[in-house]
PDB file of C-alpha atoms and ligand atoms in Angstrom:
ATOM      1  CA  MET A 159      18.365  10.687  -9.271  1.00 96.00           C
ATOM      2  CA  ARG A 160      15.246  10.747  -9.023  1.00 98.00           C
ATOM      3  CA  ILE A 161      13.370   7.653  -7.595  1.00 98.00           C
ATOM      4  CA  THR A 162       9.900   6.400  -7.664  1.00 98.00           C
ATOM      5  CA  VAL A 163       9.261   3.331  -5.912  1.00 98.00           C
ATOM      6  CA  LEU A 164       6.007   1.329  -5.282  1.00 98.00           C
ATOM      7  CA  THR A 165       5.773  -1.008  -2.785  1.00 98.00           C
ATOM      8  CA  GLY A 166       2.989  -3.565  -2.370  1.00 98.00           C
ATOM      9  CA  ALA A 167       1.779  -6.220   0.567  1.00 97.00           C
ATOM     10  CA  GLY A 168       5.403  -8.732  -0.273  1.00 98.00           C
ATOM     11  CA  ILE A 169       7.688  -5.349   1.735  1.00 98.00           C
ATOM     12  CA  SER A 170       6.019  -6.181   4.601  1.00 98.00           C
ATOM     13  CA  ALA A 171       5.067  -9.558   4.949  1.00 97.00           C
ATOM     14  CA  GLU A 172       8.740 -10.681   6.542  1.00 98.00           C
ATOM     15  CA  SER A 173       7.913  -7.972   9.277  1.00 98.00           C
ATOM     16  CA  GLY A 174       4.513 -11.374   9.540  1.00 97.00           C
ATOM     17  CA  LEU A 175       1.641  -9.055   8.099  1.00 96.00           C
ATOM     18  CA  PRO A 176      -0.077 -11.804   5.815  1.00 94.00           C
ATOM     19  CA  THR A 177      -0.224 -10.345   2.008  1.00 94.00           C
ATOM     20  CA  PHE A 178      -3.923 -10.928   0.357  1.00 91.00           C
ATOM     21  CA  ARG A 179      -2.778 -13.188  -2.669  1.00 90.00           C
ATOM     22  CA  ALA A 180      -0.626 -16.131  -1.230  1.00 85.00           C
ATOM     23  CA  SER A 181      -2.298 -19.198  -0.404  1.00 82.00           C
ATOM     24  CA  ASP A 182      -2.490 -18.119   3.309  1.00 83.00           C
ATOM     25  CA  GLY A 183      -3.171 -14.313   2.542  1.00 86.00           C
ATOM     26  CA  LEU A 184      -5.811 -11.994   3.665  1.00 86.00           C
ATOM     27  CA  TRP A 185      -8.731 -12.865   0.762  1.00 83.00           C
ATOM     28  CA  GLU A 186      -8.272 -16.642   0.660  1.00 79.00           C
ATOM     29  CA  ASP A 187      -9.811 -15.662   4.341  1.00 83.00           C
ATOM     30  CA  HIS A 188     -12.315 -12.691   3.848  1.00 87.00           C
ATOM     31  CA  ARG A 189     -14.683 -12.398   0.306  1.00 89.00           C
ATOM     32  CA  ILE A 190     -13.013  -8.878  -1.036  1.00 90.00           C
ATOM     33  CA  GLU A 191     -16.572  -7.706  -1.416  1.00 91.00           C
ATOM     34  CA  ASP A 192     -17.508  -8.150   2.091  1.00 93.00           C
ATOM     35  CA  VAL A 193     -14.891  -6.288   3.588  1.00 94.00           C
ATOM     36  CA  ALA A 194     -12.942  -4.431   0.522  1.00 95.00           C
ATOM     37  CA  THR A 195     -15.845  -2.331  -1.399  1.00 96.00           C
ATOM     38  CA  PRO A 196     -18.131   0.081  -0.021  1.00 95.00           C
ATOM     39  CA  GLU A 197     -21.615  -2.539  -0.528  1.00 96.00           C
ATOM     40  CA  GLY A 198     -19.905  -3.794   1.589  1.00 96.00           C
ATOM     41  CA  PHE A 199     -19.503  -2.142   4.271  1.00 95.00           C
ATOM     42  CA  ALA A 200     -23.488  -0.825   3.256  1.00 94.00           C
ATOM     43  CA  ARG A 201     -24.925  -4.237   4.134  1.00 95.00           C
ATOM     44  CA  ASP A 202     -22.192  -5.317   7.309  1.00 95.00           C
ATOM     45  CA  PRO A 203     -19.739  -2.679   8.788  1.00 95.00           C
ATOM     46  CA  GLU A 204     -19.545  -4.731  11.879  1.00 95.00           C
ATOM     47  CA  LEU A 205     -17.629  -7.037  10.195  1.00 95.00           C
ATOM     48  CA  VAL A 206     -16.039  -4.317   8.032  1.00 96.00           C
ATOM     49  CA  HIS A 207     -14.656  -2.664  11.386  1.00 97.00           C
ATOM     50  CA  ARG A 208     -13.800  -5.739  13.035  1.00 95.00           C
ATOM     51  CA  PHE A 209     -11.502  -7.163   9.753  1.00 96.00           C
ATOM     52  CA  TYR A 210      -9.828  -3.127  10.254  1.00 97.00           C
ATOM     53  CA  ASN A 211      -9.937  -3.623  13.474  1.00 97.00           C
ATOM     54  CA  MET A 212      -7.783  -6.754  13.644  1.00 96.00           C
ATOM     55  CA  ARG A 213      -4.955  -5.588  11.085  1.00 96.00           C
ATOM     56  CA  ARG A 214      -4.987  -2.395  12.807  1.00 98.00           C
ATOM     57  CA  ALA A 215      -3.682  -4.705  15.698  1.00 97.00           C
ATOM     58  CA  ALA A 216      -1.607  -7.035  13.953  1.00 97.00           C
ATOM     59  CA  ALA A 217      -0.004  -3.536  12.490  1.00 98.00           C
ATOM     60  CA  SER A 218       0.645  -1.804  15.504  1.00 97.00           C
ATOM     61  CA  GLU A 219       2.632  -5.411  16.829  1.00 98.00           C
ATOM     62  CA  ALA A 220       4.748  -5.695  13.108  1.00 98.00           C
ATOM     63  CA  GLN A 221       7.932  -4.531  13.839  1.00 98.00           C
ATOM     64  CA  PRO A 222       9.890  -2.597  10.730  1.00 98.00           C
ATOM     65  CA  ASN A 223      12.307  -5.361   8.854  1.00 98.00           C
ATOM     66  CA  ALA A 224      15.526  -3.937   6.762  1.00 98.00           C
ATOM     67  CA  ALA A 225      14.203  -3.189   3.487  1.00 98.00           C
ATOM     68  CA  HIS A 226      11.601  -0.686   5.165  1.00 98.00           C
ATOM     69  CA  ARG A 227      14.642   0.847   7.232  1.00 98.00           C
ATOM     70  CA  ALA A 228      16.914   0.548   3.179  1.00 98.00           C
ATOM     71  CA  LEU A 229      14.075   2.483   1.451  1.00 98.00           C
ATOM     72  CA  ALA A 230      14.315   5.146   4.215  1.00 98.00           C
ATOM     73  CA  GLN A 231      18.270   5.587   4.086  1.00 98.00           C
ATOM     74  CA  LEU A 232      17.860   5.910   0.212  1.00 98.00           C
ATOM     75  CA  GLN A 233      15.979   8.727   1.028  1.00 97.00           C
ATOM     76  CA  ASP A 234      18.766  10.951   2.220  1.00 95.00           C
ATOM     77  CA  HIS A 235      20.848  10.397  -0.614  1.00 96.00           C
ATOM     78  CA  HIS A 236      18.325  10.168  -3.838  1.00 98.00           C
ATOM     79  CA  ASP A 237      15.362  12.486  -4.771  1.00 98.00           C
ATOM     80  CA  LEU A 238      12.677   9.779  -3.686  1.00 98.00           C
ATOM     81  CA  THR A 239       9.098   9.364  -4.032  1.00 98.00           C
ATOM     82  CA  LEU A 240       7.733   6.365  -1.809  1.00 98.00           C
ATOM     83  CA  VAL A 241       4.339   5.268  -3.242  1.00 98.00           C
ATOM     84  CA  THR A 242       2.576   2.662  -0.877  1.00 98.00           C
ATOM     85  CA  GLN A 243      -0.350  -0.035  -2.035  1.00 98.00           C
ATOM     86  CA  ASN A 244      -0.098  -0.487   2.742  1.00 98.00           C
ATOM     87  CA  VAL A 245      -1.912   0.745   4.470  1.00 98.00           C
ATOM     88  CA  ASP A 246       0.240  -0.105   8.049  1.00 98.00           C
ATOM     89  CA  ALA A 247       2.542   2.235   8.592  1.00 98.00           C
ATOM     90  CA  LEU A 248       5.973   0.538   8.478  1.00 98.00           C
ATOM     91  CA  HIS A 249       7.834   2.598   6.257  1.00 98.00           C
ATOM     92  CA  GLU A 250       7.175   5.721   8.939  1.00 98.00           C
ATOM     93  CA  ARG A 251       8.396   2.923  11.323  1.00 98.00           C
ATOM     94  CA  GLY A 252      11.580   2.199   9.032  1.00 98.00           C
ATOM     95  CA  GLY A 253      12.408   5.512   9.357  1.00 98.00           C
ATOM     96  CA  SER A 254      10.707   7.020   5.929  1.00 98.00           C
ATOM     97  CA  ARG A 255       9.202  10.540   5.741  1.00 98.00           C
ATOM     98  CA  ASP A 256       6.369  12.170   3.052  1.00 98.00           C
ATOM     99  CA  VAL A 257       5.508   8.289   2.418  1.00 98.00           C
ATOM    100  CA  ILE A 258       1.854   8.605  -0.343  1.00 98.00           C
ATOM    101  CA  HIS A 259      -0.188   5.771   0.759  1.00 98.00           C
ATOM    102  CA  MET A 260      -2.500   5.439  -2.370  1.00 98.00           C
ATOM    103  CA  HIS A 261      -4.958   2.764  -0.823  1.00 98.00           C
ATOM    104  CA  GLY A 262      -5.142   4.757   2.924  1.00 98.00           C
ATOM    105  CA  ALA A 263      -4.359   3.719   6.048  1.00 98.00           C
ATOM    106  CA  LEU A 264      -5.293   1.707   9.345  1.00 98.00           C
ATOM    107  CA  ASP A 265      -4.316   4.479  11.799  1.00 97.00           C
ATOM    108  CA  GLY A 266      -6.616   6.802  10.016  1.00 98.00           C
ATOM    109  CA  ALA A 267     -10.973   7.053  10.176  1.00 98.00           C
ATOM    110  CA  LEU A 268     -12.783   8.563   7.549  1.00 98.00           C
ATOM    111  CA  CYS A 269     -16.629  10.195   7.827  1.00 97.00           C
ATOM    112  CA  ALA A 270     -18.557   8.746   5.295  1.00 94.00           C
ATOM    113  CA  GLU A 271     -21.144  11.258   4.975  1.00 95.00           C
ATOM    114  CA  CYS A 272     -18.942  14.494   5.678  1.00 97.00           C
ATOM    115  CA  ASP A 273     -15.343  13.259   4.118  1.00 96.00           C
ATOM    116  CA  HIS A 274     -13.737  14.762   7.603  1.00 98.00           C
ATOM    117  CA  ARG A 275     -10.683  12.673   9.061  1.00 98.00           C
ATOM    118  CA  TRP A 276      -9.346  11.723  11.880  1.00 98.00           C
ATOM    119  CA  PRO A 277      -6.398   9.352  13.874  1.00 97.00           C
ATOM    120  CA  ALA A 278      -8.573   6.257  14.171  1.00 97.00           C
ATOM    121  CA  PRO A 279      -8.781   4.466  17.320  1.00 96.00           C
ATOM    122  CA  ALA A 280      -6.989   1.136  18.338  1.00 97.00           C
ATOM    123  CA  ILE A 281     -10.900  -0.478  17.369  1.00 97.00           C
ATOM    124  CA  MET A 282     -13.871   1.115  15.295  1.00 97.00           C
ATOM    125  CA  SER A 283     -16.951   0.386  15.725  1.00 96.00           C
ATOM    126  CA  PRO A 284     -20.363   1.271  13.601  1.00 94.00           C
ATOM    127  CA  ASP A 285     -21.788   3.197  16.561  1.00 94.00           C
ATOM    128  CA  ASP A 286     -18.452   5.475  16.765  1.00 96.00           C
ATOM    129  CA  ARG A 287     -20.263   9.254  15.552  1.00 96.00           C
ATOM    130  CA  CYS A 288     -18.727  11.403  13.577  1.00 97.00           C
ATOM    131  CA  PRO A 289     -16.073  14.426  15.427  1.00 97.00           C
ATOM    132  CA  ASN A 290     -17.500  16.656  13.116  1.00 98.00           C
ATOM    133  CA  CYS A 291     -20.828  15.980  11.992  1.00 98.00           C
ATOM    134  CA  ALA A 292     -22.116  13.458  15.135  1.00 97.00           C
ATOM    135  CA  ALA A 293     -22.425  10.914  11.949  1.00 95.00           C
ATOM    136  CA  PRO A 294     -23.350   6.974  12.895  1.00 93.00           C
ATOM    137  CA  ALA A 295     -20.706   6.904   9.395  1.00 92.00           C
ATOM    138  CA  THR A 296     -17.349   6.378  10.941  1.00 96.00           C
ATOM    139  CA  ARG A 297     -14.520   3.814   8.509  1.00 97.00           C
ATOM    140  CA  PRO A 298     -11.620   3.381   8.118  1.00 98.00           C
ATOM    141  CA  ASP A 299      -9.955   5.409   5.478  1.00 98.00           C
ATOM    142  CA  ILE A 300      -8.973   2.789   3.399  1.00 98.00           C
ATOM    143  CA  VAL A 301      -9.477   2.580  -0.362  1.00 98.00           C
ATOM    144  CA  TRP A 302     -11.924   0.075  -1.152  1.00 97.00           C
ATOM    145  CA  PHE A 303     -12.454  -1.755  -4.537  1.00 96.00           C
ATOM    146  CA  GLY A 304     -14.093   0.808  -7.235  1.00 95.00           C
ATOM    147  CA  GLU A 305     -12.990   4.084  -5.214  1.00 97.00           C
ATOM    148  CA  ILE A 306     -10.404   6.121  -6.285  1.00 97.00           C
ATOM    149  CA  PRO A 307      -6.647   5.509  -4.571  1.00 98.00           C
ATOM    150  CA  TYR A 308      -5.308   8.926  -2.950  1.00 98.00           C
ATOM    151  CA  HIS A 309      -2.549  11.515  -4.437  1.00 98.00           C
ATOM    152  CA  MET A 310      -2.809  10.265  -8.192  1.00 98.00           C
ATOM    153  CA  ASP A 311      -2.441  13.415  -9.788  1.00 98.00           C
ATOM    154  CA  ARG A 312       1.570  13.071  -7.974  1.00 98.00           C
ATOM    155  CA  ILE A 313       1.942   9.873  -8.072  1.00 98.00           C
ATOM    156  CA  TRP A 314       1.545  10.709 -12.753  1.00 98.00           C
ATOM    157  CA  THR A 315       3.849  13.418 -12.093  1.00 98.00           C
ATOM    158  CA  ALA A 316       6.437  10.924  -9.594  1.00 98.00           C
ATOM    159  CA  LEU A 317       6.819   8.298 -12.619  1.00 98.00           C
ATOM    160  CA  GLU A 318       7.341  11.185 -15.701  1.00 97.00           C
ATOM    161  CA  GLY A 319       9.839  12.738 -13.828  1.00 97.00           C
ATOM    162  CA  ALA A 320      11.877  10.002 -12.989  1.00 98.00           C
ATOM    163  CA  ASP A 321      15.122   8.388 -13.306  1.00 98.00           C
ATOM    164  CA  LEU A 322      13.890   5.052 -12.641  1.00 98.00           C
ATOM    165  CA  PHE A 323      10.694   3.136 -11.063  1.00 98.00           C
ATOM    166  CA  VAL A 324      10.815   0.580  -8.734  1.00 98.00           C
ATOM    167  CA  ALA A 325       8.000  -1.945  -7.965  1.00 98.00           C
ATOM    168  CA  ILE A 326       8.741  -3.871  -4.995  1.00 98.00           C
ATOM    169  CA  GLY A 327       6.321  -7.155  -3.619  1.00 98.00           C
ATOM    170  CA  THR A 328       3.420  -6.431  -5.683  1.00 98.00           C
ATOM    171  CA  SER A 329       1.835  -8.634  -7.244  1.00 97.00           C
ATOM    172  CA  GLY A 330       0.682  -6.664 -10.505  1.00 97.00           C
ATOM    173  CA  ASN A 331      -3.274  -7.715  -9.682  1.00 95.00           C
ATOM    174  CA  VAL A 332      -4.398  -3.908  -8.722  1.00 95.00           C
ATOM    175  CA  TYR A 333      -4.770  -1.126 -11.214  1.00 96.00           C
ATOM    176  CA  PRO A 334      -3.313   1.366 -11.307  1.00 97.00           C
ATOM    177  CA  ALA A 335      -0.658   0.348  -9.572  1.00 98.00           C
ATOM    178  CA  ALA A 336      -0.415  -2.017 -11.911  1.00 98.00           C
ATOM    179  CA  GLY A 337      -0.384   0.303 -15.030  1.00 98.00           C
ATOM    180  CA  PHE A 338       2.243   1.664 -13.432  1.00 98.00           C
ATOM    181  CA  ALA A 339       5.605   0.716 -14.823  1.00 98.00           C
ATOM    182  CA  GLN A 340       3.698   1.254 -18.392  1.00 98.00           C
ATOM    183  CA  HIS A 341       3.533   4.682 -17.847  1.00 97.00           C
ATOM    184  CA  ALA A 342       7.206   4.823 -16.573  1.00 98.00           C
ATOM    185  CA  SER A 343       8.586   2.976 -19.387  1.00 97.00           C
ATOM    186  CA  ARG A 344       6.608   4.905 -21.896  1.00 96.00           C
ATOM    187  CA  ASN A 345       8.381   8.096 -20.869  1.00 96.00           C
ATOM    188  CA  GLY A 346      11.573   6.875 -20.979  1.00 97.00           C
ATOM    189  CA  VAL A 347      11.813   5.902 -17.418  1.00 98.00           C
ATOM    190  CA  GLU A 348      13.588   2.537 -16.134  1.00 98.00           C
ATOM    191  CA  CYS A 349      11.524   0.011 -14.464  1.00 98.00           C
ATOM    192  CA  VAL A 350      13.148  -2.842 -11.889  1.00 98.00           C
ATOM    193  CA  GLU A 351      11.019  -5.469 -10.315  1.00 98.00           C
ATOM    194  CA  LEU A 352      11.969  -6.611  -6.545  1.00 98.00           C
ATOM    195  CA  ASN A 353       9.812  -9.489  -6.204  1.00 98.00           C
ATOM    196  CA  LEU A 354       8.901 -13.120  -4.228  1.00 98.00           C
ATOM    197  CA  GLN A 355       8.008 -14.247  -7.585  1.00 96.00           C
ATOM    198  CA  THR A 356       7.189 -13.602 -10.220  1.00 94.00           C
ATOM    199  CA  SER A 357       4.375 -10.748 -10.778  1.00 96.00           C
ATOM    200  CA  MET A 358       1.320 -10.711 -13.367  1.00 96.00           C
ATOM    201  CA  ASN A 359       3.003  -7.386 -15.316  1.00 96.00           C
ATOM    202  CA  ALA A 360       6.944  -8.799 -15.177  1.00 97.00           C
ATOM    203  CA  ARG A 361       6.849  -7.790 -19.133  1.00 97.00           C
ATOM    204  CA  ASP A 362       6.557  -4.200 -18.225  1.00 97.00           C
ATOM    205  CA  PHE A 363      10.105  -4.554 -16.563  1.00 98.00           C
ATOM    206  CA  ASP A 364      13.184  -3.787 -18.158  1.00 98.00           C
ATOM    207  CA  ARG A 365      14.597  -6.050 -15.365  1.00 97.00           C
ATOM    208  CA  GLN A 366      13.881  -8.494 -12.168  1.00 98.00           C
ATOM    209  CA  ILE A 367      15.618  -8.323  -9.014  1.00 98.00           C
ATOM    210  CA  MET A 368      13.823 -12.105  -7.556  1.00 98.00           C
ATOM    211  CA  GLY A 369      14.139 -13.171  -3.252  1.00 98.00           C
ATOM    212  CA  PRO A 370      12.959 -12.780  -0.211  1.00 98.00           C
ATOM    213  CA  ALA A 371      12.299  -8.121   0.104  1.00 98.00           C
ATOM    214  CA  SER A 372      14.206  -8.222   3.378  1.00 98.00           C
ATOM    215  CA  GLU A 373      17.839  -9.453   1.262  1.00 98.00           C
ATOM    216  CA  THR A 374      16.837  -7.801  -2.152  1.00 98.00           C
ATOM    217  CA  VAL A 375      15.911  -4.494  -1.112  1.00 98.00           C
ATOM    218  CA  PRO A 376      19.394  -3.702   1.180  1.00 98.00           C
ATOM    219  CA  GLU A 377      21.746  -5.319  -2.146  1.00 98.00           C
ATOM    220  CA  TRP A 378      19.784  -3.381  -4.695  1.00 98.00           C
ATOM    221  CA  VAL A 379      19.927  -0.056  -2.514  1.00 98.00           C
ATOM    222  CA  ALA A 380      23.808  -0.232  -1.161  1.00 98.00           C
ATOM    223  CA  THR A 381      24.687  -0.290  -4.961  1.00 97.00           C
ATOM    224  CA  LEU A 382      23.017   3.860  -5.658  1.00 96.00           C
ATOM    225  CA  LEU A 383      24.603   4.677  -1.964  1.00 94.00           C
TER     226      LEU A 383
HETATM  227  P1  OAD B  30      -0.726  -9.102  -3.004  1.00 84.14           P
HETATM  228  O1  OAD B  30      -1.184 -10.599  -2.039  1.00 84.14           O
HETATM  229  O2  OAD B  30      -1.389  -9.247  -4.769  1.00 84.14           O
HETATM  230  O3  OAD B  30       0.786  -9.711  -3.622  1.00 84.14           O
HETATM  231  C1  OAD B  30       1.800  -9.777  -2.989  1.00 84.14           C
HETATM  232  C2  OAD B  30       3.069  -9.442  -3.608  1.00 84.14           C
HETATM  233  O4  OAD B  30       4.230 -10.304  -2.658  1.00 84.14           O
HETATM  234  C3  OAD B  30       3.482 -10.807  -4.670  1.00 84.14           C
HETATM  235  O5  OAD B  30       3.869 -10.347  -5.514  1.00 84.14           O
HETATM  236  C4  OAD B  30       4.640 -11.562  -3.858  1.00 84.14           C
HETATM  237  O6  OAD B  30       5.444 -12.703  -4.132  1.00 84.14           O
HETATM  238  C5  OAD B  30       5.025 -11.343  -3.104  1.00 84.14           C
HETATM  239  N1  OAD B  30       6.000 -11.556  -1.691  1.00 84.14           N
HETATM  240  C6  OAD B  30       5.726 -12.167  -0.690  1.00 84.14           C
HETATM  241  N2  OAD B  30       6.328 -12.077  -0.480  1.00 84.14           N
HETATM  242  C7  OAD B  30       7.218 -11.780  -0.411  1.00 84.14           C
HETATM  243  C8  OAD B  30       9.099 -10.908   0.296  1.00 84.14           C
HETATM  244  N3  OAD B  30       9.223 -11.316   1.613  1.00 84.14           N
HETATM  245  N4  OAD B  30       9.322 -10.069  -0.294  1.00 84.14           N
HETATM  246  C9  OAD B  30       8.871  -9.931  -1.702  1.00 84.14           C
HETATM  247  N5  OAD B  30       8.113  -9.875  -2.078  1.00 84.14           N
HETATM  248  C10 OAD B  30       7.718 -10.815  -1.186  1.00 84.14           C
HETATM  249  O7  OAD B  30      -0.278  -8.130  -2.348  1.00 84.14           O
HETATM  250  P2  OAD B  30      -0.400  -6.580  -3.405  1.00 84.14           P
HETATM  251  O8  OAD B  30       0.038  -6.482  -5.027  1.00 84.14           O
HETATM  252  O9  OAD B  30       0.343  -5.272  -2.643  1.00 84.14           O
HETATM  253  O10 OAD B  30      -5.959  -3.026  -2.214  1.00 84.14           O
HETATM  254  O11 OAD B  30      -1.994  -5.974  -3.595  1.00 84.14           O
HETATM  255  C11 OAD B  30      -1.892  -4.882  -4.201  1.00 84.14           C
HETATM  256  C12 OAD B  30      -3.177  -4.795  -3.582  1.00 84.14           C
HETATM  257  O12 OAD B  30      -4.578  -5.994  -3.540  1.00 84.14           O
HETATM  258  C13 OAD B  30      -3.564  -4.407  -1.877  1.00 84.14           C
HETATM  259  O13 OAD B  30      -3.227  -3.076  -1.731  1.00 84.14           O
HETATM  260  C14 OAD B  30      -4.787  -4.100  -1.515  1.00 84.14           C
HETATM  261  C15 OAD B  30      -4.872  -5.699  -2.193  1.00 84.14           C
HETATM  262  O14 OAD B  30      -6.733  -5.813  -2.258  1.00 84.14           O
HETATM  263  C16 OAD B  30      -7.013  -3.343  -1.415  1.00 84.14           C
HETATM  264  O15 OAD B  30      -6.842  -3.729  -0.456  1.00 84.14           O
HETATM  265  C17 OAD B  30      -7.521  -1.705  -2.447  1.00 84.14           C
END
């Protein structure tokens, strides 16, 4: 079966990484416009690097959970396209291959001057120089608000060609990911949501499986093996 899966912060919550919009989430303590926009980075690169250095450290200490591992198992049995909005590497560390990081990744660095990419050091700073052009313009390779997510052509194609689209642990607040179910549905694809709480776009899915991802994902995957 051809399956396209979209994951969000909820799949990594039980690995100890905070989601964004929960009452104790990242957007309670940090203003989106300060740490997740190009304008915020231009205003205060030190603050932005500190935010992502902290998240990089937390993500490297976290361990993949049963939901990440179940999706790796699914890939062994089906034609799976795994798209994540998450910037951690828990899918890869749980055994998944060829993960599409549409919002970038904490382990990547990007030069804002020449677009060169390289592996991010544990601690990034505004003084770092690009190894390609030497400009002091290094930034985390993260897609910020107002920027275009990565690999969109490949993702739309995978949505249109799927037999099944499944969204896991995402609140449906951020486009284009929040529009994937509607797009897949219009192409005749069955859409299923696995989530802890009802998402903003719940009506775009044919059915919901509610509960913590570490339980619902392995149970759902088991039905397909
Ligand atoms: P949100 O914080 O908006 O939503 C997290 C979702 O995970 C919610 O629907 C929760 O109900 C669900 N959830 C929480 N714990 C869970 C658990 N144990 N099992 C299953 N589900 C659980 O995070 P995202 O939807 O991923 O983008 O946010 C989307 C984007 O907004 C992020 O990629 C980020 C953010 O701003 C950028 O920074 C560009």
